Amino acid sequence: MSDELHDLYQEVILDHSRSPRNFRRLETANRVAQGHNPLCGDNIALYLEIEGERVKDVGFQGSGCAISKASASILTEAVKGHTTAELRQMFARVHDLVTRGEASGEDLGKLAVFAGVHRFPARVKCAMLAWHAALAALDGQKQPVSTENPAE
Ligand code: ZN
């Protein structure tokens, strides 16, 4: 990765962690899940409003490190308006990206900012927390999802 790209990614992550998008309890949500990353102390509640097969609206609340917050914030922007099947595909591609540094398929858009995370294995769980919570919400999982025991 070039230094310039690295700086840009860094900037996007900082921006999203400082002013997270869709950072609210979603009153219209019909799927909710809690996520917890005990290694870092990240906690998140993820709210989805699913209408038919589509993510009509999404929100999150919680506290944690910059990576976990930025990841949740970017997730909300990425999945809104997409189908639940697309959300599952995005999960798989983001997982590839943060564990291997690359993902196949079309342009990942802003999700690509997490490409650098694979060089910091301890941070992978921070980046994936919101995604685990999103899948748990989709699957109607009642127990909080933990990165130490992810529902995969
Ligand atoms: Zn974290």
XYZ file of C-alpha atoms and ligand atoms in Angstrom:
153
model
C 0.000 0.000 0.000
C 1.361 3.435 -0.859
C 1.893 5.928 1.960
C -0.685 8.248 0.450
C -3.334 5.562 0.372
C -2.390 4.546 3.874
C -2.875 8.135 5.088
C -6.210 8.388 3.330
C -7.433 5.145 4.908
C -6.222 6.336 8.291
C -8.139 9.570 7.814
C -11.387 7.810 6.874
C -11.141 5.558 9.926
C -10.463 8.493 12.248
C -13.326 10.475 10.746
C -15.799 7.629 11.233
C -14.611 6.901 14.778
C -14.899 10.567 15.773
C -18.262 11.184 14.160
C -19.871 7.795 13.631
C -22.732 7.647 11.128
C -26.124 6.194 12.082
C -25.008 6.255 15.718
C -28.414 5.868 17.306
C -30.824 3.411 18.773
C -33.105 2.603 15.856
C -36.689 2.683 17.125
C -38.024 0.955 14.018
C -35.556 -1.935 14.259
C -36.973 -5.444 14.032
C -33.596 -7.173 14.463
C -31.174 -6.324 17.223
C -27.955 -7.943 18.422
C -25.288 -7.195 20.975
C -21.634 -7.729 20.207
C -18.772 -7.900 22.644
C -15.031 -8.085 22.112
C -13.580 -8.870 25.545
C -9.961 -8.655 24.346
C -10.279 -4.956 23.567
C -13.374 -3.999 25.558
C -15.499 -3.112 22.531
C -19.258 -3.272 22.986
C -21.849 -2.684 20.345
C -25.588 -2.901 19.840
C -26.556 -3.222 16.205
C -30.063 -2.403 14.991
C -31.528 -3.487 11.677
C -34.877 -2.669 10.171
C -35.518 -5.409 7.642
C -38.345 -4.993 5.189
C -38.865 -8.000 2.938
C -35.345 -8.974 1.926
C -33.908 -5.518 2.295
C -32.082 -3.553 4.966
C -34.335 -0.526 5.135
C -32.516 1.176 7.976
C -29.661 0.492 10.330
C -28.133 2.006 13.436
C -25.678 1.191 16.178
C -24.661 2.244 19.641
C -21.764 1.302 21.809
C -18.303 2.072 22.977
C -14.917 0.838 21.973
C -11.739 1.574 20.119
C -11.474 3.655 16.958
C -11.362 0.594 14.679
C -14.500 -0.994 16.130
C -16.447 2.263 15.960
C -15.287 3.137 12.463
C -16.070 -0.381 11.278
C -19.609 -0.202 12.673
C -20.130 3.255 11.202
C -18.931 2.220 7.741
C -20.971 -0.988 7.985
C -24.157 1.009 8.503
C -23.460 3.083 5.393
C -22.454 0.029 3.361
C -25.447 -2.199 4.064
C -28.285 0.321 4.078
C -30.584 -0.292 1.116
C -28.941 -3.611 0.287
C -30.482 -7.057 0.556
C -29.783 -9.389 3.469
C -27.996 -11.723 1.012
C -25.702 -8.863 0.012
C -25.024 -8.143 3.677
C -23.864 -11.756 4.134
C -21.630 -11.445 1.060
C -20.140 -8.209 2.406
C -19.436 -9.958 5.711
C -17.451 -12.648 3.898
C -15.508 -10.143 1.818
C -14.691 -7.882 4.775
C -13.583 -10.984 6.671
C -11.222 -11.890 3.810
C -9.985 -8.325 3.675
C -9.149 -7.943 7.369
C -7.649 -11.423 7.727
C -5.728 -11.605 4.426
C -5.446 -8.001 3.263
C -7.370 -8.672 0.065
C -10.810 -9.694 -1.088
C -12.072 -10.947 -4.407
C -14.846 -9.434 -6.457
C -15.910 -5.922 -7.209
C -14.753 -2.696 -5.608
C -15.319 -2.685 -1.879
C -15.723 1.072 -1.707
C -15.107 2.499 1.752
C -14.861 -0.988 3.225
C -11.412 -1.125 1.620
C -10.044 1.143 4.351
C -9.768 -1.945 6.559
C -7.251 -3.647 4.267
C -4.400 -2.638 6.598
C -5.968 -4.363 9.582
C -4.618 -7.794 8.614
C -1.166 -6.637 9.670
C -2.480 -6.217 13.221
C -4.108 -9.560 14.141
C -5.384 -8.265 17.496
C -7.384 -5.633 15.601
C -9.172 -8.097 13.337
C -11.715 -8.771 16.077
C -12.309 -5.052 16.529
C -12.981 -4.657 12.815
C -15.237 -7.723 12.633
C -17.295 -7.068 15.773
C -20.040 -5.030 14.082
C -20.220 -7.567 11.247
C -20.644 -10.465 13.660
C -23.372 -8.469 15.395
C -25.085 -7.762 12.063
C -25.189 -11.456 11.163
C -26.381 -12.364 14.661
C -29.165 -9.793 14.274
C -30.151 -11.233 10.893
C -30.202 -14.727 12.340
C -32.307 -13.608 15.282
C -29.697 -14.687 17.784
C -30.772 -13.879 21.330
C -27.434 -14.329 23.107
C -24.879 -11.535 22.802
C -22.253 -12.473 20.228
C -18.661 -12.496 21.409
C -15.580 -12.381 19.226
C -14.214 -15.124 21.464
C -17.086 -17.369 20.489
C -18.418 -16.037 17.191
C -21.508 -17.612 15.670
C -19.965 -18.883 12.470
Zn -11.194 -2.749 19.652
